[in-house]
Coordinates of C-alpha atoms and ligand atoms in Angstrom, one line a residue:
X1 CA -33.9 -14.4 -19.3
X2 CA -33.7 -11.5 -17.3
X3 CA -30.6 -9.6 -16.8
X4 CA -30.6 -9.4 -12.5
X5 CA -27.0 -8.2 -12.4
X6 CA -28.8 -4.5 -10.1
X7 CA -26.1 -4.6 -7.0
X8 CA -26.9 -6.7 -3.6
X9 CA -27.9 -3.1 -2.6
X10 CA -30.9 -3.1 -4.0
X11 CA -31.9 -6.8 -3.6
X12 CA -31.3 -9.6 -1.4
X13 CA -27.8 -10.5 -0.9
X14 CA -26.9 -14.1 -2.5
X15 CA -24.7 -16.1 -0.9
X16 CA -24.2 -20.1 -1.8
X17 CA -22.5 -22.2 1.2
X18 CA -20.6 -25.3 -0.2
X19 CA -20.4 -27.6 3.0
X20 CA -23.7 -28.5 5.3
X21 CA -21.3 -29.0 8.3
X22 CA -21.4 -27.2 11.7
X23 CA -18.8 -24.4 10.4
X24 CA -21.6 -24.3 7.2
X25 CA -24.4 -24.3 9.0
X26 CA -23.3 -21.8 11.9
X27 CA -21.9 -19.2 9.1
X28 CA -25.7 -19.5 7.3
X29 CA -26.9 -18.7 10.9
X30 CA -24.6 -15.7 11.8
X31 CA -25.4 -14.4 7.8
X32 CA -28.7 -14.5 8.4
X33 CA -28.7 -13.3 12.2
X34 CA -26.2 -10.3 10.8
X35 CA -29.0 -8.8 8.0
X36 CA -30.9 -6.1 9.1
X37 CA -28.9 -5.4 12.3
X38 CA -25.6 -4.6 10.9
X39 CA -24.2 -1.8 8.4
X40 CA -27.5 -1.1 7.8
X41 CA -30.8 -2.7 6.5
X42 CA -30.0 -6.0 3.9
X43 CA -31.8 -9.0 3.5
X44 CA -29.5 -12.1 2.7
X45 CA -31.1 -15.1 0.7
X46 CA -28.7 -18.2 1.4
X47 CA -28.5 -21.5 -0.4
X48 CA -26.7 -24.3 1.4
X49 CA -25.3 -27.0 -0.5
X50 CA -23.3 -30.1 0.9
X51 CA -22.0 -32.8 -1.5
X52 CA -23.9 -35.9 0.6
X53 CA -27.8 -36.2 0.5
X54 CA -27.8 -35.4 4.3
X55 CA -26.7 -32.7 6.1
X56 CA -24.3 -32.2 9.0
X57 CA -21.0 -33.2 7.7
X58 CA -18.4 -34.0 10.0
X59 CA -21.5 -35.0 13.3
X60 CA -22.8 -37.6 10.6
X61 CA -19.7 -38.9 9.2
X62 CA -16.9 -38.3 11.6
X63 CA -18.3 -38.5 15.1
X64 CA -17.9 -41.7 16.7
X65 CA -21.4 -43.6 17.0
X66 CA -21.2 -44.0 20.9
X67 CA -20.7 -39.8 21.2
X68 CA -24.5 -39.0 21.5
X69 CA -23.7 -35.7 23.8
X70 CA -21.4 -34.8 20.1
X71 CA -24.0 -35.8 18.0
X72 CA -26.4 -33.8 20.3
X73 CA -25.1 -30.9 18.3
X74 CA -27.6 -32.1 15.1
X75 CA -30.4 -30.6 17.1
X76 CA -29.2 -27.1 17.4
X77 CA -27.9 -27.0 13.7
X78 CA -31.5 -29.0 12.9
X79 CA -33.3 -26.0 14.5
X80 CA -31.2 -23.1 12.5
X81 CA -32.2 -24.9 9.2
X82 CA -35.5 -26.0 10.5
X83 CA -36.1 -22.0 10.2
X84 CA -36.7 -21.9 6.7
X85 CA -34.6 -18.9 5.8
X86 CA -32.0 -21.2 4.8
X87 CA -32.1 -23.6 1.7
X88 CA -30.5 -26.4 1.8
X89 CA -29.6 -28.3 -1.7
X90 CA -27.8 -31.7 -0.7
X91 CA -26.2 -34.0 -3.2
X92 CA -24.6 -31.5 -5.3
X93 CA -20.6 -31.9 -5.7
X94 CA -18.9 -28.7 -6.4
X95 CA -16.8 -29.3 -9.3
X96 CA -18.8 -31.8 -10.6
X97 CA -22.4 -30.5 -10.9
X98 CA -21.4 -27.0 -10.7
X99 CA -18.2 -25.2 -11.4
X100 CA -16.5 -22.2 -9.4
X101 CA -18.1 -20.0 -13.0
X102 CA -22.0 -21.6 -12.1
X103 CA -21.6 -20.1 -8.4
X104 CA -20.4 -16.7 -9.8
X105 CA -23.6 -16.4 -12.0
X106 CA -25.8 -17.3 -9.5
X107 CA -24.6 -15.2 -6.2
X108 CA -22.8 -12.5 -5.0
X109 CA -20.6 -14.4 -2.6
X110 CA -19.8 -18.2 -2.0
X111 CA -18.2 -19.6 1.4
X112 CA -16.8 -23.0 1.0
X113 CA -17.0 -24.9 4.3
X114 CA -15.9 -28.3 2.9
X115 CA -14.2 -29.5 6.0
X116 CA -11.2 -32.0 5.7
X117 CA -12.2 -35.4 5.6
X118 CA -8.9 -37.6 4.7
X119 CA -5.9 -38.6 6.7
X120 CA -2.6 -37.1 6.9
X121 CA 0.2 -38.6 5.2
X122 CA 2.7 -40.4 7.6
X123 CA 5.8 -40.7 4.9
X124 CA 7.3 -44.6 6.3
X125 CA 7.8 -47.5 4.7
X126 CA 5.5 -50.1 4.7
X127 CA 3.0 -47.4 4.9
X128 CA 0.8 -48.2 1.5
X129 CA 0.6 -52.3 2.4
X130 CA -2.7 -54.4 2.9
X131 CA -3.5 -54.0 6.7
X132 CA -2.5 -50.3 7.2
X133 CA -5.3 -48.3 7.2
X134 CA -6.0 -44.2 7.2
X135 CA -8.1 -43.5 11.1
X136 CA -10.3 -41.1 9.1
X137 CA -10.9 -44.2 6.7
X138 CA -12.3 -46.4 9.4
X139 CA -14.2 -43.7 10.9
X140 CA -16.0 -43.0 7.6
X141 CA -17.1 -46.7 7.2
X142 CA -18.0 -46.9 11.1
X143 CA -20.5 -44.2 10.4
X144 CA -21.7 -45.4 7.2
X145 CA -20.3 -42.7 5.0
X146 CA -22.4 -43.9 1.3
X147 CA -19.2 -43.6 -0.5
X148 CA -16.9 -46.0 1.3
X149 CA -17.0 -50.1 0.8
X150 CA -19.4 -51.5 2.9
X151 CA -16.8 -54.5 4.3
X152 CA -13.9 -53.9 6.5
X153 CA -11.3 -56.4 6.9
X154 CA -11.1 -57.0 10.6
X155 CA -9.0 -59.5 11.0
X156 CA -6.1 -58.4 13.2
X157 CA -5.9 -59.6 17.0
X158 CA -2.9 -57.2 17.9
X159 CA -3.8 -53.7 16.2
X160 CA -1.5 -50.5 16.3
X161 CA -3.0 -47.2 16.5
X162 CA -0.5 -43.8 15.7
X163 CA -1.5 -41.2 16.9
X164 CA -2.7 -39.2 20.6
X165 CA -5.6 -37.2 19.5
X166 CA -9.3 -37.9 20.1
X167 CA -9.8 -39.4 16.7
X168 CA -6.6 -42.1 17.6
X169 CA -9.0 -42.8 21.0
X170 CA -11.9 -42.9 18.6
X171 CA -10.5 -45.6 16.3
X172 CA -9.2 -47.5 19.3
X173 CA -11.8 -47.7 21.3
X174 CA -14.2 -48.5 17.9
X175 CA -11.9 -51.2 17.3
X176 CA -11.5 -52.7 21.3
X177 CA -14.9 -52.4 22.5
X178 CA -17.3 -55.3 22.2
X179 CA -20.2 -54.3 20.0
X180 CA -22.9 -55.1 21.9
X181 CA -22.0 -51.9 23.5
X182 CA -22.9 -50.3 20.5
X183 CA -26.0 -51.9 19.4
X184 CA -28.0 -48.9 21.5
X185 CA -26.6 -46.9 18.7
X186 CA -26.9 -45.5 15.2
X187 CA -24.7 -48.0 13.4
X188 CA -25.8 -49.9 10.7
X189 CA -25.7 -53.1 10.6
X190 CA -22.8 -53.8 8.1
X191 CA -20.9 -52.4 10.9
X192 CA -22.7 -54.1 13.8
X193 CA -22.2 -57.4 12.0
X194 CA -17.6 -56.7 11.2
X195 CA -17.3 -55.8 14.5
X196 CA -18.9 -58.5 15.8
X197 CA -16.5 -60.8 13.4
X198 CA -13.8 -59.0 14.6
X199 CA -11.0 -61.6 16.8
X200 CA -9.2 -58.5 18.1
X201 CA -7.8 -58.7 21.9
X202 CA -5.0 -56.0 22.0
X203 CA -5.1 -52.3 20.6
X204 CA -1.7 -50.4 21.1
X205 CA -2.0 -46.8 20.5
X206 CA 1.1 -45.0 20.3
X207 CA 2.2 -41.5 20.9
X208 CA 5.5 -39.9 20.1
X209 CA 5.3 -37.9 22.6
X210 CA 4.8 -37.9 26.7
X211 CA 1.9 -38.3 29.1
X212 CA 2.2 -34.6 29.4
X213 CA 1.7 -34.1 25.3
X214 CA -1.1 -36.1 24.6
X215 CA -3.9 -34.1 22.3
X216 CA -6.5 -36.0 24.0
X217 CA -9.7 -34.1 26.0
X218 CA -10.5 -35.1 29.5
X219 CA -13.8 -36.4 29.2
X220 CA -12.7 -38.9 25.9
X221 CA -9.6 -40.2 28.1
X222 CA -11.7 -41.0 30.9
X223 CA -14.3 -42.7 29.0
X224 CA -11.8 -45.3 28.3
X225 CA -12.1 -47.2 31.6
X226 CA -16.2 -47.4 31.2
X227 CA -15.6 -49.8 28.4
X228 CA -17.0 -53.9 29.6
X229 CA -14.1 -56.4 29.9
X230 CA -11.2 -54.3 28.3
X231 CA -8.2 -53.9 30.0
X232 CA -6.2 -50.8 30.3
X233 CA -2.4 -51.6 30.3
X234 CA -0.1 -48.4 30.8
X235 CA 3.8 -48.7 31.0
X236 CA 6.0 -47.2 33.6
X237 CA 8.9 -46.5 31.2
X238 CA 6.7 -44.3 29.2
X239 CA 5.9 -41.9 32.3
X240 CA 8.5 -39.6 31.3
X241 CA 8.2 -35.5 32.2
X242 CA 10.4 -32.5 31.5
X243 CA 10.2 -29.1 32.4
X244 CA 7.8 -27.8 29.9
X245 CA 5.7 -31.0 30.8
X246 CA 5.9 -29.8 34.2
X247 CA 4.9 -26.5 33.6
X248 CA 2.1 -27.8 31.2
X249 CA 0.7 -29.4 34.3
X250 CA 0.8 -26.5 36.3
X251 CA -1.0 -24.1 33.6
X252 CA -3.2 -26.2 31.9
X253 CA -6.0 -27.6 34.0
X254 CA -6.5 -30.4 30.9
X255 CA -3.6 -31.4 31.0
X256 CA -3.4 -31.8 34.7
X257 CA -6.6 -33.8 35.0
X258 CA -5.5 -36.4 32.1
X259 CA -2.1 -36.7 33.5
X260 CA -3.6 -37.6 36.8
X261 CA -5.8 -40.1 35.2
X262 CA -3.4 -42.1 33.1
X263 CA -1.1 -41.7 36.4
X264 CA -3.8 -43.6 38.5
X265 CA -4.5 -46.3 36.1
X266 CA -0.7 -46.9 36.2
X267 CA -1.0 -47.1 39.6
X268 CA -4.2 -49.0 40.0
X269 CA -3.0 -51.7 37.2
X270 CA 0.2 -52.4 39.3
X271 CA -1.7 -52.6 42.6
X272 CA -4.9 -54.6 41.7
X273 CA -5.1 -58.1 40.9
X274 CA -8.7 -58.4 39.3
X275 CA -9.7 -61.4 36.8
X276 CA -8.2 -60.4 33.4
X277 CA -10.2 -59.0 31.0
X278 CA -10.8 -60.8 27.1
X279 CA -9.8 -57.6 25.1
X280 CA -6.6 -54.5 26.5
X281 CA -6.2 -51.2 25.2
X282 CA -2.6 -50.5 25.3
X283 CA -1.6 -47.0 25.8
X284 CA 2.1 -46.4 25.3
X285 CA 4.3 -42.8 25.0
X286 CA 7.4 -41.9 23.4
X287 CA 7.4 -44.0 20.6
X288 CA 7.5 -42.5 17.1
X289 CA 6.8 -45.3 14.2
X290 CA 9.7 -46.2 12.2
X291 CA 8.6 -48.9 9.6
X292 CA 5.5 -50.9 9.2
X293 CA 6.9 -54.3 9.1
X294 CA 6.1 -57.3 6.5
X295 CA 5.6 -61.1 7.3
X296 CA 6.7 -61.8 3.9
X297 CA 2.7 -62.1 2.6
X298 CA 2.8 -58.3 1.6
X299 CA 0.5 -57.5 5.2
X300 CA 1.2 -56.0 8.2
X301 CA 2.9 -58.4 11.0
X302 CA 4.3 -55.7 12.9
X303 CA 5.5 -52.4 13.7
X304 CA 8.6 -51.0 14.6
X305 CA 9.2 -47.7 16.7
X306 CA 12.3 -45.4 17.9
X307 CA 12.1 -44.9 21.4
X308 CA 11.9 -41.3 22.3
X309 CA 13.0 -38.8 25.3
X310 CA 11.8 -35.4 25.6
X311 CA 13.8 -32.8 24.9
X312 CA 13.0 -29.9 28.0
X313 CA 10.6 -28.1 25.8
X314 CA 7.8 -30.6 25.4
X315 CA 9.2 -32.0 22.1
X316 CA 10.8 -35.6 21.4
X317 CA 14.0 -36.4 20.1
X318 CA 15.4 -40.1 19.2
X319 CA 17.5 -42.1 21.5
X320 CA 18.6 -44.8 19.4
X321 CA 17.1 -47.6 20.3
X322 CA 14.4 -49.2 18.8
X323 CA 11.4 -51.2 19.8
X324 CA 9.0 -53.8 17.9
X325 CA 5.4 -54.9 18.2
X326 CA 3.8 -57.6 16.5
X327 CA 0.7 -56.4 15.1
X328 CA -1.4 -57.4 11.9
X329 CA -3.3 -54.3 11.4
X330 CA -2.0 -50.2 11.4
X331 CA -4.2 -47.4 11.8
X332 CA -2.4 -44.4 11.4
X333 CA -5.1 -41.6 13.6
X334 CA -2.1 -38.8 13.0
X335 CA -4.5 -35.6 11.9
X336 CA -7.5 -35.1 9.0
X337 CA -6.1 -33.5 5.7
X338 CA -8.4 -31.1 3.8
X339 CA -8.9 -31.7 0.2
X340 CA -7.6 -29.3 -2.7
X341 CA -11.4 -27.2 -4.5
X342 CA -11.3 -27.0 -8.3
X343 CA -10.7 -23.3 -9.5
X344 CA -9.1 -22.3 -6.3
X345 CA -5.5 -21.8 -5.0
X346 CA -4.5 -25.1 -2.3
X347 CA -2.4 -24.7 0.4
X348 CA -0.6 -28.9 -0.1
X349 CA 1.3 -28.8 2.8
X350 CA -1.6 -27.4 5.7
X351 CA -4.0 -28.8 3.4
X352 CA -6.5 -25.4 3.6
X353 CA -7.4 -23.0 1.1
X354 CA -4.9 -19.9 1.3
X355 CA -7.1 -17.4 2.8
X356 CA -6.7 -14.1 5.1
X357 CA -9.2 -14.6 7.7
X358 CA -11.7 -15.9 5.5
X359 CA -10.9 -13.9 2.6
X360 CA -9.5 -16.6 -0.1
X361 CA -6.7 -15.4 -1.5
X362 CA -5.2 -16.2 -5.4
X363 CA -2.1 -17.0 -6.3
X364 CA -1.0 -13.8 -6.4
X365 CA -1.8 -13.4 -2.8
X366 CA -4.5 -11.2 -3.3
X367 CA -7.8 -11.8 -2.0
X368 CA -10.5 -13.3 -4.8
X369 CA -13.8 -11.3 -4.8
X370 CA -16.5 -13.0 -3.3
X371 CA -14.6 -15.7 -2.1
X372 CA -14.5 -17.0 1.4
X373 CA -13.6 -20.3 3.7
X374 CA -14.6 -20.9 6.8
X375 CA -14.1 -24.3 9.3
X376 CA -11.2 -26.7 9.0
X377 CA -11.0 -25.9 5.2
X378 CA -10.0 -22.3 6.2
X379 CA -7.5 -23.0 9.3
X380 CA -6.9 -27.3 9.3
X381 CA -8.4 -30.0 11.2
X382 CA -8.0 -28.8 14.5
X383 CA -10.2 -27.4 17.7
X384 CA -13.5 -28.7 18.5
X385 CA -16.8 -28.4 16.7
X386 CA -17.7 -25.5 19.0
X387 CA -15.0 -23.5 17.7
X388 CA -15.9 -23.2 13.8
X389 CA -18.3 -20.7 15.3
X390 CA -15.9 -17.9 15.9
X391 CA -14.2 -18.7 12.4
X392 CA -17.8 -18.2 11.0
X393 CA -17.9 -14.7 12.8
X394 CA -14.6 -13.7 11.0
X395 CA -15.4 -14.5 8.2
X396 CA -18.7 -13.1 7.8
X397 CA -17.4 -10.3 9.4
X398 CA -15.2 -9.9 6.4
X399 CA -18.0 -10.8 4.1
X400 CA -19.8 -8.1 5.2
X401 CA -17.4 -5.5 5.3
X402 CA -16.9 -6.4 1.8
X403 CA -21.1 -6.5 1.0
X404 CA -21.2 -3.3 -1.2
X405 CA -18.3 -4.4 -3.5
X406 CA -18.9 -7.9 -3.9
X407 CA -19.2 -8.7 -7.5
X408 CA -22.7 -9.0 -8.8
X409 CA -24.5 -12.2 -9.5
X410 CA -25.6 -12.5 -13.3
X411 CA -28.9 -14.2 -12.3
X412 CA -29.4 -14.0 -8.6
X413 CA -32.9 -15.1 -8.9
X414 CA -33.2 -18.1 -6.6
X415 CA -35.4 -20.3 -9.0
X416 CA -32.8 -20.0 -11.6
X417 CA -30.3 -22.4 -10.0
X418 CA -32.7 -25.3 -9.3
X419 CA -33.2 -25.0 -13.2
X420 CA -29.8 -25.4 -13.5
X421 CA -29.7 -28.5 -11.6
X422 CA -32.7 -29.9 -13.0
X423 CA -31.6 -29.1 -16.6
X424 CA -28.0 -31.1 -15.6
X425 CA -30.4 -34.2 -14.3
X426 CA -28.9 -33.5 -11.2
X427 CA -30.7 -35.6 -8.2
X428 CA -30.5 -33.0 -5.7
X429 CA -32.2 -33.3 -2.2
X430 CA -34.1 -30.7 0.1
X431 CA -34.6 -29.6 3.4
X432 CA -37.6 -31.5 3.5
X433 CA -36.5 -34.8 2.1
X434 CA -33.8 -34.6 4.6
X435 CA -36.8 -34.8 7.2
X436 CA -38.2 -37.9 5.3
X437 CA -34.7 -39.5 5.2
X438 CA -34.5 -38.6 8.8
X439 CA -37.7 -39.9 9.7
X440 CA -37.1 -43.3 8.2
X441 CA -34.0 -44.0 10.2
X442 CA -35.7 -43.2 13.2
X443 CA -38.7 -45.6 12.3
X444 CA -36.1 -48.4 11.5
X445 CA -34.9 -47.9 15.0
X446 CA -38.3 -47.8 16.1
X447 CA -39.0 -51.2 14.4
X448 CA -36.2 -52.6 15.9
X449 CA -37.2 -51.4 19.4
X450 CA -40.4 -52.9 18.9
X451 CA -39.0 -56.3 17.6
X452 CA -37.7 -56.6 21.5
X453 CA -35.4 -59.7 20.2
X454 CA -32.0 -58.1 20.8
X455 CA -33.7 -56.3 24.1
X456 CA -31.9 -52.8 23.1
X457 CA -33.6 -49.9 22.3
X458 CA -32.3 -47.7 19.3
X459 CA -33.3 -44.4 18.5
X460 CA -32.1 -44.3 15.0
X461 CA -30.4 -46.6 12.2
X462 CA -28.5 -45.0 9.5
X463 CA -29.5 -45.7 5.9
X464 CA -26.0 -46.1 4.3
X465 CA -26.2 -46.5 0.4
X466 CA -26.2 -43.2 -1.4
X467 CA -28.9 -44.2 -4.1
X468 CA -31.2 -45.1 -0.9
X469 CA -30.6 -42.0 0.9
X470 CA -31.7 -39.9 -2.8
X471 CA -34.3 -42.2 -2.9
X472 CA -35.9 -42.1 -0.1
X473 CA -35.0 -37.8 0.3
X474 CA -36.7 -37.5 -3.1
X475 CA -39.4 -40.1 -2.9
Ligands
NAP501 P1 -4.9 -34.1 16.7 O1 -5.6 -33.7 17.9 O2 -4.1 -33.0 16.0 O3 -3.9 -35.3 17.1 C1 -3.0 -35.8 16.2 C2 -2.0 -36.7 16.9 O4 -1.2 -37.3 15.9 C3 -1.0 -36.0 17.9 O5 -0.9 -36.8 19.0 C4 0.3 -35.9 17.1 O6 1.4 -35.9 17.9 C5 0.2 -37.2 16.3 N1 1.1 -37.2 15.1 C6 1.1 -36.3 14.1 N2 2.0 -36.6 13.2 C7 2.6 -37.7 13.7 C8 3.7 -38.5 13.2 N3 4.3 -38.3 12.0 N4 4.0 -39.6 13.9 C9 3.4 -39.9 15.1 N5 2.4 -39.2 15.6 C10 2.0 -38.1 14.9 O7 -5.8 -34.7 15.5 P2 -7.1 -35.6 15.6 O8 -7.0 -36.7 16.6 O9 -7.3 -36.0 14.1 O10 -8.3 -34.6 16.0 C11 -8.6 -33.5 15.2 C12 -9.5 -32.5 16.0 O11 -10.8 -33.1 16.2 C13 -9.0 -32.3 17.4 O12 -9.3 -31.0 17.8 C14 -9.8 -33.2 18.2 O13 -9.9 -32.9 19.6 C15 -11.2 -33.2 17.5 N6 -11.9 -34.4 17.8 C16 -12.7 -34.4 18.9 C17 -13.4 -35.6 19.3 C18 -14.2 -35.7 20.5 O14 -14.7 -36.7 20.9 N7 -14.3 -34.6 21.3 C19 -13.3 -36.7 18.5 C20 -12.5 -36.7 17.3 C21 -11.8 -35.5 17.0 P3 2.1 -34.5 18.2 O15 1.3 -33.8 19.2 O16 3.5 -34.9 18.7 O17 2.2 -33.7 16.9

């Protein structure tokens, strides 16, 4: 074998993404946009790897079927790697078909954009029994992630939801709307066919804090009402404001416009007396969950909350008195959790890997050549898809800066780690099956189209089953 260890100076740069996710995927575009324009003449030589067969992460596997303007998104990341200066190498796990030690032979610098893909922990009791389920669980087997059962026990009619972020609205709406409203979409049929089972008529989603608190966006609160025969119900008691509420009003044009809205459905619901509809969507304030309560069969058969007031800052505190629900199914929708990366330091409690900027740092606190994060991995689960773009530019800003020091890879030789995976046995998929997997999900929606029976057009169905996705990638 060669000995290629000549400095990135004098040869393309190597760089190995771990995570095919928008932050992934826009830190191989600003990489590759950045050589030959900055600090000089280099050419960069990028491989892409992601752990699933397919790319795109978190738009795949974590937006909610019915968010096509979200999952829009796929065709400006499908252009950047549509390119072809960017390789893509899906199904490989870091940590399990290579180690930190294989990426250090084989480039000069690795960014790990893994994402965070679990659920927070909400510490209460009754938390772990059957019936209380993680948001970011449901939304994985919603959108057909290959690793998750392919059942769902929907069973509840009264379902709690924690939680006043857009993922909370997510899972409620998911779990309230009727599903012929979601035949037009990608979902597979496992999913078509639980929801359809489903005897839900009442989703309660609770927030600790007030109407002027919620983490929701405008545009996913409104969509609420365009929901067929569901029911908004909103609570008067709940419509509490303090003064940093009333400030946040004045400031914050979002939370003006969503504080108006849930105001005018309060309104509306008390003036109106329409036909009832089949299924409500609950949406109550001030309540943060106490217990998850037992029917004596070891499930959920309710929920039990402290009231809260605010405090004058925007906060909650207790008041004492305490409120119950009745409710057979829990989803806690409370925030995404990243997941500890063999070989490197873990932040437990923010759930990121320790990192300055990008730069991931040791134990020592000292930053680990070569080494970056970028996305939710690098700063949590928070901000918008949009946003992992400027977390890219940091942190290939610092990359960069750091290009001529970087330590050198061993074999940088870009044949040299498909031999790797191919001597491992290794099932790894490629830009190009991607497009084959892609194009038989959009010819399965095709066929349905065609079939005219259900009378809905769909542009796409997912294949779910990871040994069908690798099959049909690598056929
Ligand atoms: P999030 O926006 O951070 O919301 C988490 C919610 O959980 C907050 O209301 C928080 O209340 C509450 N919470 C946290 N700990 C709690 C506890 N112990 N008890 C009760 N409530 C608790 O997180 P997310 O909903 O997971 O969303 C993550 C990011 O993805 C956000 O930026 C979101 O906008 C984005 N996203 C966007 C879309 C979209 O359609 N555009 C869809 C999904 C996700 P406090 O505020 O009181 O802490």
């Amino acid at each position: 074998m060669t000995n290629h260890s000549a400095s990135a100076a004098t040869r393309p740069l190597r760089v190995a993404i771990v995570g095919a996710g928008p932050a992934g995927v826009y830190a191989a575009d600003i990489l590759t946009k950045s050589s030959g324009v900055k600090d000089g003449d280099f050419e960069v030589s990028i491989d892409l790897f992601e752990a699933y067969p397919a790319p795109y992460g978190l738009i795949r596997y974590g937006v909610a079927p019915d968010h096509p303007r979200i999952k829009g998104i796929v065709n400006a990341l499908h252009k950047v790697l549509d390119r072809g200066d960017i390789r893509f190498l899906g199904n490989v796990a870091y940590g399990r078909d290579l180690t930190l030690h294989d990426f250090r032979a084989f480039y000069d610098a690795v960014i790990f954009s893994t994402g965070a893909i679990r659920d927070a922990d909400l510490d209460i009791p009754g938390i772990g029994m059957a019936g209380s389920y993680g948001g970011a669980d449901f939304v994985s087997w919603y959108d057909g992630h290959p690793d998750v059962p392919r059942e769902w026990p929907l069973e509840a009619r009264e379902i709690a939801v924690i939680g006043n972020g857009n993922v909370a609205l997510d899972v409620a709406r998911m779990l309230v709307k009727h599903p012929e409203e979601l035949l037009s979409t990608e979902i597979p049929d496992n999913v078509y066919q639980g929801l359809k089972s489903s005897p839900v008529t009442d989703v309660h989603v609770f927030g600790r804090r007030g109407p002027a608190q919620v983490k929701f966006t405008p545009l996913e609160l409104r969509e609420l009402s365009h929901m067929n025969d569901v029911d908004i119900v909103l609570y008067p008691e709940d419509f509490e404001f303090d003064e940093a509420s009333d400030e946040a009003i004045r400031s914050n044009n979002q939370i003006k416009t969503m504080v108006n809205t849930l105001t005018n459905w309060l309104v509306e619901e008390h003036a109106e007396a329409e036909e009832p509809s089949s299924r409500r969507l609950h949406l109550h304030f001030l309540h943060s969950p106490v217990e998850i309560q037992d029917g004596g069969t070891g499930s959920v058969s309710g929920i039990k909350f402290e009231r809260m007031q605010l405090d004058g800052t925007g906060n909650a505190k207790g008041t004492g008195e305490f409120v119950e629900y009745p409710v057979q199914a829990v989803y806690r929708a409370i925030g995404y959790h990243g997941s500890p990366l063999a070989e490197l330091e873990y932040d437990a409690k923010r759930g990121v890997i320790p990192n300055e900027g990008g730069r991931v740092l040791d134990a020592a606190g000292a930053a680990v050549p070569g080494i970056y994060a970028t996305g939710w991995i690098k700063r949590g689960p928070v901000g918008l898809i949009g946003h992992t773009k400027g977390d890219a530019l940091e942190t290939i800003g610092f990359l960069l800066e750091d290009r001529l020091t970087l330590p050198p890879a061993q074999n940088p030789d870009p044949q040299a780690i498909i031999d790797l995976l191919e001597e491992r046995g290794v099932e790894y998929t490629t830009w190009e099956g991607w497009n084959r997997l892609d194009a038989h999900e959009a010819a399965l929606g095709a066929a349905w189209t065609a079939d005219g029976s259900s009378g809905v057009a769909r542009e796409r169905i997912k294949v779910v089953p990871r040994e069908d996705m690798v099959r049909i990638s690598r056929d």
